[in-house]
PDB file of C-alpha atoms in Angstrom:
ATOM      1  CA  UNK A 198     -18.034  22.458   5.520  1.00 60.00           C
ATOM      2  CA  UNK A 199     -20.505  20.285   3.548  1.00 58.00           C
ATOM      3  CA  UNK A 200     -20.852  21.059  -0.137  1.00 54.00           C
ATOM      4  CA  UNK A 201     -23.962  20.293  -2.074  1.00 52.00           C
ATOM      5  CA  UNK A 202     -23.663  19.205  -5.733  1.00 50.00           C
ATOM      6  CA  UNK A 203     -23.397  22.173  -8.072  1.00 42.00           C
ATOM      7  CA  UNK A 204     -23.031  20.716 -11.536  1.00 39.00           C
ATOM      8  CA  UNK A 205     -19.727  22.312 -12.433  1.00 33.00           C
ATOM      9  CA  UNK A 206     -17.156  20.612 -14.629  1.00 34.00           C
ATOM     10  CA  UNK A 207     -14.211  18.692 -13.210  1.00 35.00           C
ATOM     11  CA  UNK A 208     -11.028  16.887 -14.082  1.00 36.00           C
ATOM     12  CA  UNK A 209     -10.272  13.180 -14.088  1.00 43.00           C
ATOM     13  CA  UNK A 210      -9.185  12.910 -10.487  1.00 43.00           C
ATOM     14  CA  UNK A 211      -5.782  11.658 -11.495  1.00 37.00           C
ATOM     15  CA  UNK A 212      -7.020   8.072 -11.950  1.00 35.00           C
ATOM     16  CA  UNK A 213      -7.127   7.739 -15.717  1.00 32.00           C
ATOM     17  CA  UNK A 214     -10.655   8.814 -16.483  1.00 30.00           C
ATOM     18  CA  UNK A 215     -11.310   9.135 -20.183  1.00 29.00           C
ATOM     19  CA  UNK A 216     -15.099   9.361 -20.245  1.00 32.00           C
ATOM     20  CA  UNK A 217     -18.194  10.188 -18.285  1.00 38.00           C
ATOM     21  CA  UNK A 218     -20.636   7.347 -18.458  1.00 47.00           C
ATOM     22  CA  UNK A 219     -24.230   8.515 -18.440  1.00 46.00           C
ATOM     23  CA  UNK A 220     -23.406  11.680 -16.582  1.00 50.00           C
ATOM     24  CA  UNK A 221     -20.645  14.335 -16.680  1.00 56.00           C
ATOM     25  CA  UNK A 222     -20.523  18.008 -15.827  1.00 73.00           C
ATOM     26  CA  UNK A 223     -19.958  17.856 -12.081  1.00 88.00           C
ATOM     27  CA  UNK A 224     -21.707  16.439  -9.033  1.00 91.00           C
ATOM     28  CA  UNK A 225     -25.483  16.486  -9.521  1.00 91.00           C
ATOM     29  CA  UNK A 226     -27.638  18.663  -7.240  1.00 91.00           C
ATOM     30  CA  UNK A 227     -28.719  17.106  -3.984  1.00 93.00           C
ATOM     31  CA  UNK A 228     -25.658  15.032  -3.257  1.00 95.00           C
ATOM     32  CA  UNK A 229     -23.445  16.238  -0.417  1.00 95.00           C
ATOM     33  CA  UNK A 230     -19.659  16.171  -0.179  1.00 96.00           C
ATOM     34  CA  UNK A 231     -17.976  16.773   3.224  1.00 95.00           C
ATOM     35  CA  UNK A 232     -14.233  17.064   3.237  1.00 92.00           C
ATOM     36  CA  UNK A 233     -12.130  15.790   6.155  1.00 88.00           C
ATOM     37  CA  UNK A 234     -10.926  18.196   8.765  1.00 82.00           C
ATOM     38  CA  UNK A 235      -7.602  16.476   8.519  1.00 74.00           C
ATOM     39  CA  UNK A 236      -5.605  18.267   5.806  1.00 71.00           C
ATOM     40  CA  UNK A 237      -2.722  15.854   5.297  1.00 74.00           C
ATOM     41  CA  UNK A 238      -2.221  12.131   5.589  1.00 74.00           C
ATOM     42  CA  UNK A 239      -0.590   9.073   4.121  1.00 80.00           C
ATOM     43  CA  UNK A 240      -3.745   8.021   2.241  1.00 89.00           C
ATOM     44  CA  UNK A 241      -6.995   9.615   1.064  1.00 93.00           C
ATOM     45  CA  UNK A 242     -10.355   7.797   1.181  1.00 94.00           C
ATOM     46  CA  UNK A 243     -13.877   8.585   0.117  1.00 97.00           C
ATOM     47  CA  UNK A 244     -16.602   7.145   2.416  1.00 96.00           C
ATOM     48  CA  UNK A 245     -20.174   6.159   1.483  1.00 96.00           C
ATOM     49  CA  UNK A 246     -23.001   5.531   3.900  1.00 94.00           C
ATOM     50  CA  UNK A 247     -25.517   2.660   3.953  1.00 91.00           C
ATOM     51  CA  UNK A 248     -29.303   2.656   3.289  1.00 89.00           C
ATOM     52  CA  UNK A 249     -31.350   5.017   5.431  1.00 90.00           C
ATOM     53  CA  UNK A 250     -28.171   6.602   6.806  1.00 93.00           C
ATOM     54  CA  UNK A 251     -26.055   9.722   6.291  1.00 94.00           C
ATOM     55  CA  UNK A 252     -22.569  11.255   6.543  1.00 95.00           C
ATOM     56  CA  UNK A 253     -22.925  11.724  10.330  1.00 93.00           C
ATOM     57  CA  UNK A 254     -23.339   8.007  10.865  1.00 91.00           C
ATOM     58  CA  UNK A 255     -20.495   7.142   8.477  1.00 91.00           C
ATOM     59  CA  UNK A 256     -18.155   9.466  10.382  1.00 91.00           C
ATOM     60  CA  UNK A 257     -18.951   7.433  13.599  1.00 88.00           C
ATOM     61  CA  UNK A 258     -18.220   4.208  11.856  1.00 85.00           C
ATOM     62  CA  UNK A 259     -14.950   5.401  10.348  1.00 86.00           C
ATOM     63  CA  UNK A 260     -13.909   6.907  13.724  1.00 85.00           C
ATOM     64  CA  UNK A 261     -14.464   3.453  15.244  1.00 82.00           C
ATOM     65  CA  UNK A 262     -11.966   2.035  12.705  1.00 82.00           C
ATOM     66  CA  UNK A 263      -9.423   4.672  13.783  1.00 83.00           C
ATOM     67  CA  UNK A 264      -8.410   5.222  10.132  1.00 79.00           C
ATOM     68  CA  UNK A 265      -7.585   8.856  10.657  1.00 80.00           C
ATOM     69  CA  UNK A 266      -6.255   8.757  14.188  1.00 79.00           C
ATOM     70  CA  UNK A 267      -4.021   5.682  13.974  1.00 81.00           C
ATOM     71  CA  UNK A 268      -3.381   5.179  10.285  1.00 79.00           C
ATOM     72  CA  UNK A 269      -3.078   8.674   8.892  1.00 83.00           C
ATOM     73  CA  UNK A 270      -5.939   8.340   6.420  1.00 89.00           C
ATOM     74  CA  UNK A 271      -7.771  11.481   5.289  1.00 91.00           C
ATOM     75  CA  UNK A 272     -11.448  10.517   5.132  1.00 93.00           C
ATOM     76  CA  UNK A 273     -13.898  12.542   2.983  1.00 96.00           C
ATOM     77  CA  UNK A 274     -17.618  11.736   2.997  1.00 96.00           C
ATOM     78  CA  UNK A 275     -20.219  11.659   0.251  1.00 97.00           C
ATOM     79  CA  UNK A 276     -23.987  11.536   0.834  1.00 97.00           C
ATOM     80  CA  UNK A 277     -26.792  10.409  -1.507  1.00 96.00           C
ATOM     81  CA  UNK A 278     -29.807  12.450  -2.434  1.00 93.00           C
ATOM     82  CA  UNK A 279     -32.825  10.098  -2.181  1.00 91.00           C
ATOM     83  CA  UNK A 280     -34.497  10.623   1.194  1.00 91.00           C
ATOM     84  CA  UNK A 281     -35.694   7.512   3.074  1.00 89.00           C
ATOM     85  CA  UNK A 282     -36.686   6.603   6.588  1.00 87.00           C
ATOM     86  CA  UNK A 283     -33.900   5.686   8.954  1.00 87.00           C
ATOM     87  CA  UNK A 284     -32.592   2.128   8.429  1.00 84.00           C
ATOM     88  CA  UNK A 285     -33.295   1.418  12.136  1.00 83.00           C
ATOM     89  CA  UNK A 286     -34.283   3.352  15.230  1.00 84.00           C
ATOM     90  CA  UNK A 287     -30.660   3.415  16.528  1.00 83.00           C
ATOM     91  CA  UNK A 288     -29.679   5.790  13.722  1.00 84.00           C
ATOM     92  CA  UNK A 289     -32.428   8.213  14.788  1.00 84.00           C
ATOM     93  CA  UNK A 290     -30.881   8.393  18.222  1.00 84.00           C
ATOM     94  CA  UNK A 291     -27.632   9.593  16.817  1.00 83.00           C
ATOM     95  CA  UNK A 292     -29.092  11.933  14.222  1.00 84.00           C
ATOM     96  CA  UNK A 293     -32.617  12.874  15.451  1.00 85.00           C
ATOM     97  CA  UNK A 294     -34.849  13.816  12.618  1.00 82.00           C
ATOM     98  CA  UNK A 295     -32.234  12.783  10.015  1.00 85.00           C
ATOM     99  CA  UNK A 296     -32.415  13.336   7.131  1.00 93.00           C
ATOM    100  CA  UNK A 297     -31.518   9.867   5.929  1.00 93.00           C
ATOM    101  CA  UNK A 298     -30.660   8.769   2.343  1.00 94.00           C
ATOM    102  CA  UNK A 299     -30.320   5.883  -0.085  1.00 91.00           C
ATOM    103  CA  UNK A 300     -28.199   5.467  -3.222  1.00 91.00           C
ATOM    104  CA  UNK A 301     -30.806   3.534  -5.148  1.00 86.00           C
ATOM    105  CA  UNK A 302     -34.316   4.239  -3.768  1.00 80.00           C
ATOM    106  CA  UNK A 303     -36.623   3.894  -0.820  1.00 71.00           C
ATOM    107  CA  UNK A 304     -36.840   0.332   0.695  1.00 60.00           C
ATOM    108  CA  UNK A 305     -35.051  -1.165  -2.303  1.00 46.00           C
ATOM    109  CA  UNK A 306     -32.513  -3.089  -0.209  1.00 47.00           C
ATOM    110  CA  UNK A 307     -35.384  -4.855   1.536  1.00 48.00           C
ATOM    111  CA  UNK A 308     -37.075  -5.985  -1.622  1.00 50.00           C
ATOM    112  CA  UNK A 309     -39.578  -3.133  -1.519  1.00 53.00           C
ATOM    113  CA  UNK A 310     -41.519  -1.591  -4.417  1.00 53.00           C
ATOM    114  CA  UNK A 311     -38.495   0.170  -5.972  1.00 53.00           C
ATOM    115  CA  UNK A 312     -36.451  -2.933  -6.287  1.00 55.00           C
ATOM    116  CA  UNK A 313     -35.862  -4.080  -9.886  1.00 59.00           C
ATOM    117  CA  UNK A 314     -37.803  -1.241 -11.412  1.00 68.00           C
ATOM    118  CA  UNK A 315     -36.715   1.282 -14.053  1.00 72.00           C
ATOM    119  CA  UNK A 316     -36.554   3.884 -11.260  1.00 75.00           C
ATOM    120  CA  UNK A 317     -34.157   1.615  -9.302  1.00 76.00           C
ATOM    121  CA  UNK A 318     -31.856   1.257 -12.303  1.00 78.00           C
ATOM    122  CA  UNK A 319     -32.004   5.001 -13.080  1.00 84.00           C
ATOM    123  CA  UNK A 320     -31.261   5.935  -9.439  1.00 86.00           C
ATOM    124  CA  UNK A 321     -28.373   3.450  -9.328  1.00 86.00           C
ATOM    125  CA  UNK A 322     -26.778   4.836 -12.480  1.00 89.00           C
ATOM    126  CA  UNK A 323     -27.325   8.408 -11.271  1.00 92.00           C
ATOM    127  CA  UNK A 324     -25.519   7.560  -8.071  1.00 93.00           C
ATOM    128  CA  UNK A 325     -22.661   5.829  -9.905  1.00 93.00           C
ATOM    129  CA  UNK A 326     -22.270   8.983 -12.022  1.00 95.00           C
ATOM    130  CA  UNK A 327     -22.412  11.212  -8.973  1.00 96.00           C
ATOM    131  CA  UNK A 328     -19.705   9.222  -7.094  1.00 96.00           C
ATOM    132  CA  UNK A 329     -17.541   9.246 -10.187  1.00 97.00           C
ATOM    133  CA  UNK A 330     -17.950  13.037 -10.477  1.00 97.00           C
ATOM    134  CA  UNK A 331     -17.054  13.383  -6.811  1.00 97.00           C
ATOM    135  CA  UNK A 332     -13.901  11.399  -7.318  1.00 97.00           C
ATOM    136  CA  UNK A 333     -12.943  13.439 -10.394  1.00 96.00           C
ATOM    137  CA  UNK A 334     -13.637  16.714  -8.636  1.00 95.00           C
ATOM    138  CA  UNK A 335     -12.142  16.019  -5.175  1.00 94.00           C
ATOM    139  CA  UNK A 336      -9.764  13.088  -5.839  1.00 93.00           C
ATOM    140  CA  UNK A 337      -7.611  11.262  -6.510  1.00 93.00           C
ATOM    141  CA  UNK A 338      -8.471   8.784  -3.726  1.00 95.00           C
ATOM    142  CA  UNK A 339      -6.338   5.848  -2.658  1.00 93.00           C
ATOM    143  CA  UNK A 340      -9.389   4.010  -1.395  1.00 92.00           C
ATOM    144  CA  UNK A 341     -13.145   3.875  -1.176  1.00 94.00           C
ATOM    145  CA  UNK A 342     -15.037   2.821   1.980  1.00 93.00           C
ATOM    146  CA  UNK A 343     -18.667   1.750   1.949  1.00 92.00           C
ATOM    147  CA  UNK A 344     -21.007   0.478   4.665  1.00 90.00           C
ATOM    148  CA  UNK A 345     -23.867  -1.892   3.759  1.00 85.00           C
ATOM    149  CA  UNK A 346     -25.527  -0.411   0.630  1.00 87.00           C
ATOM    150  CA  UNK A 347     -22.504   1.912   0.328  1.00 91.00           C
ATOM    151  CA  UNK A 348     -20.331  -1.182   0.392  1.00 88.00           C
ATOM    152  CA  UNK A 349     -22.382  -2.734  -2.455  1.00 85.00           C
ATOM    153  CA  UNK A 350     -21.957   0.528  -4.387  1.00 90.00           C
ATOM    154  CA  UNK A 351     -18.095   0.561  -4.022  1.00 90.00           C
ATOM    155  CA  UNK A 352     -18.072  -3.131  -5.023  1.00 87.00           C
ATOM    156  CA  UNK A 353     -20.116  -2.270  -8.091  1.00 87.00           C
ATOM    157  CA  UNK A 354     -17.777   0.615  -8.944  1.00 91.00           C
ATOM    158  CA  UNK A 355     -14.854  -1.803  -8.720  1.00 88.00           C
ATOM    159  CA  UNK A 356     -16.216  -3.995 -11.520  1.00 87.00           C
ATOM    160  CA  UNK A 357     -14.559  -3.430 -14.877  1.00 87.00           C
ATOM    161  CA  UNK A 358     -18.001  -3.529 -16.497  1.00 85.00           C
ATOM    162  CA  UNK A 359     -18.753  -0.354 -14.625  1.00 88.00           C
ATOM    163  CA  UNK A 360     -15.508   1.633 -14.320  1.00 91.00           C
ATOM    164  CA  UNK A 361     -14.411   0.852 -17.883  1.00 90.00           C
ATOM    165  CA  UNK A 362     -17.497  -0.256 -19.734  1.00 89.00           C
ATOM    166  CA  UNK A 363     -19.867   2.348 -18.362  1.00 89.00           C
ATOM    167  CA  UNK A 364     -17.739   5.177 -16.999  1.00 93.00           C
ATOM    168  CA  UNK A 365     -15.122   4.946 -19.760  1.00 93.00           C
ATOM    169  CA  UNK A 366     -12.116   4.922 -17.385  1.00 94.00           C
ATOM    170  CA  UNK A 367      -8.751   3.362 -18.099  1.00 93.00           C
ATOM    171  CA  UNK A 368      -8.251   2.518 -14.381  1.00 92.00           C
ATOM    172  CA  UNK A 369     -10.516   1.807 -11.358  1.00 92.00           C
ATOM    173  CA  UNK A 370     -11.573   4.718  -9.150  1.00 94.00           C
ATOM    174  CA  UNK A 371      -9.175   3.728  -6.381  1.00 93.00           C
ATOM    175  CA  UNK A 372      -6.424   1.267  -5.474  1.00 91.00           C
ATOM    176  CA  UNK A 373      -8.377  -0.461  -2.720  1.00 89.00           C
ATOM    177  CA  UNK A 374     -11.882  -0.587  -1.275  1.00 88.00           C
ATOM    178  CA  UNK A 375     -13.109  -1.367   2.205  1.00 87.00           C
ATOM    179  CA  UNK A 376     -16.490  -3.107   2.195  1.00 85.00           C
ATOM    180  CA  UNK A 377     -18.222  -3.149   5.609  1.00 84.00           C
ATOM    181  CA  UNK A 378     -21.209  -5.342   6.366  1.00 75.00           C
ATOM    182  CA  UNK A 379     -22.215  -5.668   2.690  1.00 67.00           C
ATOM    183  CA  UNK A 380     -22.893  -8.177  -0.046  1.00 61.00           C
ATOM    184  CA  UNK A 381     -21.534  -7.635  -3.506  1.00 58.00           C
ATOM    185  CA  UNK A 382     -17.801  -7.954  -2.965  1.00 56.00           C
ATOM    186  CA  UNK A 383     -17.992 -11.721  -3.766  1.00 57.00           C
ATOM    187  CA  UNK A 384     -18.915 -10.952  -7.362  1.00 57.00           C
ATOM    188  CA  UNK A 385     -15.917  -8.712  -8.059  1.00 62.00           C
ATOM    189  CA  UNK A 386     -13.218 -10.608  -6.199  1.00 54.00           C
ATOM    190  CA  UNK A 387     -12.242 -12.748  -9.196  1.00 58.00           C
ATOM    191  CA  UNK A 388     -11.755  -9.833 -11.550  1.00 66.00           C
ATOM    192  CA  UNK A 389      -7.989  -9.345 -12.182  1.00 66.00           C
ATOM    193  CA  UNK A 390      -8.478  -5.619 -12.808  1.00 71.00           C
ATOM    194  CA  UNK A 391     -10.363  -4.919  -9.626  1.00 69.00           C
ATOM    195  CA  UNK A 392      -8.777  -2.868  -6.817  1.00 74.00           C
ATOM    196  CA  UNK A 393      -7.795  -4.650  -3.648  1.00 70.00           C
ATOM    197  CA  UNK A 394     -11.048  -5.693  -1.876  1.00 67.00           C
ATOM    198  CA  UNK A 395     -11.054  -5.553   1.933  1.00 70.00           C
ATOM    199  CA  UNK A 396     -14.134  -6.954   3.686  1.00 62.00           C
ATOM    200  CA  UNK A 397     -14.690  -6.000   7.387  1.00 66.00           C
ATOM    201  CA  UNK A 398     -17.362  -6.438  10.038  1.00 58.00           C
ATOM    202  CA  UNK A 399     -18.931  -3.811  12.285  1.00 51.00           C
ATOM    203  CA  UNK A 400     -20.220  -6.145  14.968  1.00 47.00           C
ATOM    204  CA  UNK A 401     -22.369  -8.366  12.719  1.00 42.00           C
ATOM    205  CA  UNK A 402     -22.030 -11.026  10.129  1.00 36.00           C
ATOM    206  CA  UNK A 403     -20.671  -9.829   6.757  1.00 35.00           C
ATOM    207  CA  UNK A 404     -22.032 -12.733   4.752  1.00 36.00           C
ATOM    208  CA  UNK A 405     -25.530 -13.364   6.073  1.00 39.00           C
ATOM    209  CA  UNK A 406     -28.140 -14.653   3.676  1.00 38.00           C
ATOM    210  CA  UNK A 407     -29.895 -11.308   3.260  1.00 40.00           C
ATOM    211  CA  UNK A 408     -26.700  -9.323   2.476  1.00 41.00           C
ATOM    212  CA  UNK A 409     -25.684 -11.965  -0.083  1.00 39.00           C
ATOM    213  CA  UNK A 410     -29.119 -11.748  -1.771  1.00 38.00           C
ATOM    214  CA  UNK A 411     -29.098  -7.938  -1.732  1.00 44.00           C
ATOM    215  CA  UNK A 412     -25.483  -7.746  -2.990  1.00 43.00           C
ATOM    216  CA  UNK A 413     -26.085 -10.245  -5.816  1.00 45.00           C
ATOM    217  CA  UNK A 414     -29.337  -8.534  -6.833  1.00 45.00           C
ATOM    218  CA  UNK A 415     -27.753  -5.048  -6.851  1.00 45.00           C
ATOM    219  CA  UNK A 416     -24.682  -6.272  -8.666  1.00 45.00           C
ATOM    220  CA  UNK A 417     -26.559  -8.216 -11.325  1.00 50.00           C
ATOM    221  CA  UNK A 418     -29.202  -5.582 -11.930  1.00 46.00           C
ATOM    222  CA  UNK A 419     -27.113  -2.450 -11.701  1.00 46.00           C
ATOM    223  CA  UNK A 420     -24.068  -3.886 -13.464  1.00 48.00           C
ATOM    224  CA  UNK A 421     -26.393  -5.033 -16.247  1.00 50.00           C
ATOM    225  CA  UNK A 422     -28.042  -1.639 -16.384  1.00 48.00           C
ATOM    226  CA  UNK A 423     -24.689   0.080 -16.567  1.00 45.00           C
ATOM    227  CA  UNK A 424     -23.545  -2.170 -19.384  1.00 45.00           C
ATOM    228  CA  UNK A 425     -26.803  -1.566 -21.253  1.00 45.00           C
ATOM    229  CA  UNK A 426     -26.541   2.160 -20.816  1.00 45.00           C
ATOM    230  CA  UNK A 427     -22.961   2.120 -22.088  1.00 41.00           C
ATOM    231  CA  UNK A 428     -23.838   0.095 -25.144  1.00 41.00           C
ATOM    232  CA  UNK A 429     -26.893   2.196 -26.064  1.00 40.00           C
ATOM    233  CA  UNK A 430     -25.456   5.543 -25.104  1.00 38.00           C
ATOM    234  CA  UNK A 431     -28.248   6.110 -22.661  1.00 35.00           C
TER     235      UNK A 431
END
């Protein structure tokens, strides 16, 4: 059953957490955690959806990868809280009426009015904190999976500036990340402390010009915002 954020305290998820960044105190209200129906497996993975999407769509994408069926991976799902239109009409076919969500704000991945604003930075940090609380409460996780904007988020969380500098951890949130159809991974790849980064395609180009621009913008802006928040105690 899906669980909405309830704000209760949690442990470190077994991954060496020593701080709480700008958050703490449990998953914030509005975010949704859905545990896997599979109870046991070789590996555990937390999965994040893309812009204008939801957990239902992510389950379809993960099922297509056969992670649970063929590879024994237990896949949990985490959903953002900022409501947006569907990313495209196809998603409305699979989940009529939605709702659909974003990790950073409405239309931000398309250069809309939220992009680069204080609200965008605040939403991004809120989501970073929420994902961290989810990992602490329901982890540990061997891996993180993210599609599109979710992929950019897991790339961002893999940067030492975020997991150590902002969240105050001694280790990354996971040992590996799967980044599907997203920009952002390129800016973490060279970090020696990053988890193993695994890029994949879901039927379209991973490194098209728009995804590179969006990934670079999110990484530069959100990573900088996280570093600023950590330095100022915000």
